Structure formats: structure tokens, C-alpha cells
């Protein structure tokens, strides 16, 4: 027998409306959404704290270069720091595998940051100033710095020729540094003037901070 309209209506009215369901959420649903919101909140706070912490760490890494106050002075400081790390590596013996690995990682980070800054701020300024040939040559050298780092990283740290390889790499890096500091950068520094040097200092710090 078919139900009449009158018989159907009580069932329809018994069905909770959308708004009633919303007004009386289940205990599980309530706890779940609050839990998710809390988790998202905690994650956001964690992310913000991590971000702030990382910014602080980057600022500390970049601080010596910023404090130098001038792009060329900062570059000289970074060169000195890289060579000091190199000397620390050369001061290790074949039994100090962990120390070599750590120092090499630090050297790779320092040289990576330094190269990123030079390639994105100093060498483009050098080309714009008119010395394309030297900028291209220095940029080419950086490829081989990365190559030497790659080869050192892939050597066994207790290999008898590790120090030999590191010594020849240090000499190549030192030649690149001498060329920058003594021959190529001073004319650029003299040619840019106060305003140009201030602009390049700001650009160098900005790029250095990205990789710090
Ligand atoms: Fe360089
Ligand atoms: Fe350099």
C-alpha cells in the first residue's frame, strides 16, 4: 500500500535539517576539528619559529661580511675564512676522517655562498662596467672550484692522496683569489665611485644572505 502525503510528512520532519546538524556536532567531530585546528596552529607557530630561527642563523653567518661595510673588504674577509678552513683541513691526518668530513662540508658551504654572491652581484657588475673577459674567466674558474670540491668529497677521507689533492686545490683557489684581489677587483672598485660601490655592497650582501 502506497503511503499518503500525510503519512510521509512526519518522517520528513524527523530528518534533521542542515542547520540542526551543524548546531549539534558529534563529540568526535568536535574534538577532531579542534584537534586539527590546534595541530595546524602548532605547525604554523613551529614554522614561524623555525623561519625566524633560520633568519637569525643566516644573519649571523652573513654578519662578518655585512660588518666589513664594503663589498671588496667583505670579499677579502671571506677569502681569508675559506683559506683558513683549507689550512685546517691540511692540518688533519689520515685518522681524522670525521674532522676532515666536517671541515670539507664547511668549506663547501663557505665557497658555495661566496661564489653565489660573486656570480650574482660582482661579476655582473664587472661586465656592466666593461670587463666582460675577466668576469667570464673568473666565472669559468668557479666551475673548476666546484669540480675540485666534488672530487675531494668523493675521495675516501683517509686516502693517502687526500692531502695531496687538497694541497693542489688550495693552490688553484689561492691563484683565483690573488687575481680577484690584486688585479681584477681593485680597478672595478676605483671605477665605480662611492655610489656604485654602495650599490654593489648592498647587492653582494643581499645575494650572500640568500645562501648563508
Ligand atoms: Fe671568485
Ligand atoms: Fe672570490
PDB file of N, CA, C and O and ligand atoms in Angstrom, residues 75 79 114-115 118-119 123 138-139 141-142 145 173 176-177 180 185, ligand 1:
ATOM      1  N   UNK A  75      84.697  40.625   0.598  1.00  0.00           N
ATOM      2  CA  UNK A  75      85.231  39.524  -0.224  1.00  0.00           C
ATOM      3  C   UNK A  75      86.586  39.070   0.319  1.00  0.00           C
ATOM      4  O   UNK A  75      86.852  37.865   0.435  1.00  0.00           O
ATOM      5  N   UNK A  79      87.498  35.360   1.612  1.00  0.00           N
ATOM      6  CA  UNK A  79      88.639  34.612   1.058  1.00  0.00           C
ATOM      7  C   UNK A  79      89.513  34.080   2.195  1.00  0.00           C
ATOM      8  O   UNK A  79      89.928  32.920   2.185  1.00  0.00           O
ATOM      9  N   UNK A 114      79.958  32.149  -1.217  1.00  0.00           N
ATOM     10  CA  UNK A 114      80.839  33.176  -1.784  1.00  0.00           C
ATOM     11  C   UNK A 114      80.685  33.230  -3.321  1.00  0.00           C
ATOM     12  O   UNK A 114      80.543  34.311  -3.899  1.00  0.00           O
ATOM     13  N   UNK A 115      80.690  32.081  -3.955  1.00  0.00           N
ATOM     14  CA  UNK A 115      80.576  32.032  -5.422  1.00  0.00           C
ATOM     15  C   UNK A 115      79.211  32.552  -5.873  1.00  0.00           C
ATOM     16  O   UNK A 115      79.117  33.286  -6.859  1.00  0.00           O
ATOM     17  N   UNK A 118      79.369  36.306  -5.721  1.00  0.00           N
ATOM     18  CA  UNK A 118      80.180  36.886  -6.799  1.00  0.00           C
ATOM     19  C   UNK A 118      79.480  36.746  -8.157  1.00  0.00           C
ATOM     20  O   UNK A 118      79.448  37.692  -8.952  1.00  0.00           O
ATOM     21  N   UNK A 119      78.915  35.575  -8.393  1.00  0.00           N
ATOM     22  CA  UNK A 119      78.310  35.318  -9.712  1.00  0.00           C
ATOM     23  C   UNK A 119      77.020  36.106  -9.925  1.00  0.00           C
ATOM     24  O   UNK A 119      76.623  36.348 -11.063  1.00  0.00           O
ATOM     25  N   UNK A 123      80.372  39.775 -10.473  1.00  0.00           N
ATOM     26  CA  UNK A 123      80.738  39.541 -11.877  1.00  0.00           C
ATOM     27  C   UNK A 123      79.788  40.265 -12.839  1.00  0.00           C
ATOM     28  O   UNK A 123      80.267  40.850 -13.834  1.00  0.00           O
ATOM     29  N   UNK A 138      86.744  34.498 -14.527  1.00  0.00           N
ATOM     30  CA  UNK A 138      86.539  34.172 -13.101  1.00  0.00           C
ATOM     31  C   UNK A 138      85.369  33.209 -12.940  1.00  0.00           C
ATOM     32  O   UNK A 138      85.409  32.278 -12.127  1.00  0.00           O
ATOM     33  N   UNK A 139      84.314  33.444 -13.714  1.00  0.00           N
ATOM     34  CA  UNK A 139      83.147  32.566 -13.654  1.00  0.00           C
ATOM     35  C   UNK A 139      83.528  31.131 -14.073  1.00  0.00           C
ATOM     36  O   UNK A 139      83.076  30.158 -13.464  1.00  0.00           O
ATOM     37  N   UNK A 141      86.528  29.823 -13.741  1.00  0.00           N
ATOM     38  CA  UNK A 141      87.293  29.260 -12.606  1.00  0.00           C
ATOM     39  C   UNK A 141      86.354  28.622 -11.582  1.00  0.00           C
ATOM     40  O   UNK A 141      86.673  27.562 -11.021  1.00  0.00           O
ATOM     41  N   UNK A 142      85.232  29.283 -11.315  1.00  0.00           N
ATOM     42  CA  UNK A 142      84.311  28.776 -10.284  1.00  0.00           C
ATOM     43  C   UNK A 142      83.809  27.376 -10.616  1.00  0.00           C
ATOM     44  O   UNK A 142      83.581  26.564  -9.721  1.00  0.00           O
ATOM     45  N   UNK A 145      86.381  25.133  -9.323  1.00  0.00           N
ATOM     46  CA  UNK A 145      86.378  25.080  -7.852  1.00  0.00           C
ATOM     47  C   UNK A 145      85.344  24.033  -7.427  1.00  0.00           C
ATOM     48  O   UNK A 145      85.616  23.169  -6.573  1.00  0.00           O
ATOM     49  N   UNK A 173      92.855  27.615  -5.899  1.00  0.00           N
ATOM     50  CA  UNK A 173      91.926  28.583  -5.306  1.00  0.00           C
ATOM     51  C   UNK A 173      92.667  29.870  -4.939  1.00  0.00           C
ATOM     52  O   UNK A 173      92.171  30.977  -5.159  1.00  0.00           O
ATOM     53  N   UNK A 176      93.207  32.047  -7.935  1.00  0.00           N
ATOM     54  CA  UNK A 176      91.948  32.726  -8.307  1.00  0.00           C
ATOM     55  C   UNK A 176      91.705  33.927  -7.382  1.00  0.00           C
ATOM     56  O   UNK A 176      91.371  35.019  -7.827  1.00  0.00           O
ATOM     57  N   UNK A 177      91.943  33.701  -6.102  1.00  0.00           N
ATOM     58  CA  UNK A 177      91.749  34.761  -5.101  1.00  0.00           C
ATOM     59  C   UNK A 177      92.709  35.931  -5.347  1.00  0.00           C
ATOM     60  O   UNK A 177      92.317  37.099  -5.299  1.00  0.00           O
ATOM     61  N   UNK A 180      91.604  37.995  -8.233  1.00  0.00           N
ATOM     62  CA  UNK A 180      90.458  38.862  -7.881  1.00  0.00           C
ATOM     63  C   UNK A 180      90.931  40.049  -7.049  1.00  0.00           C
ATOM     64  O   UNK A 180      90.608  41.203  -7.351  1.00  0.00           O
ATOM     65  N   UNK A 185      89.555  43.129  -9.219  1.00  0.00           N
ATOM     66  CA  UNK A 185      88.573  43.895  -8.447  1.00  0.00           C
ATOM     67  C   UNK A 185      89.001  45.337  -8.113  1.00  0.00           C
ATOM     68  O   UNK A 185      88.140  46.232  -8.105  1.00  0.00           O
TER      69      UNK A 185
HETATM   70 FE1  LIG B   1      85.690  34.073  -7.299  1.00  0.00          FE
END
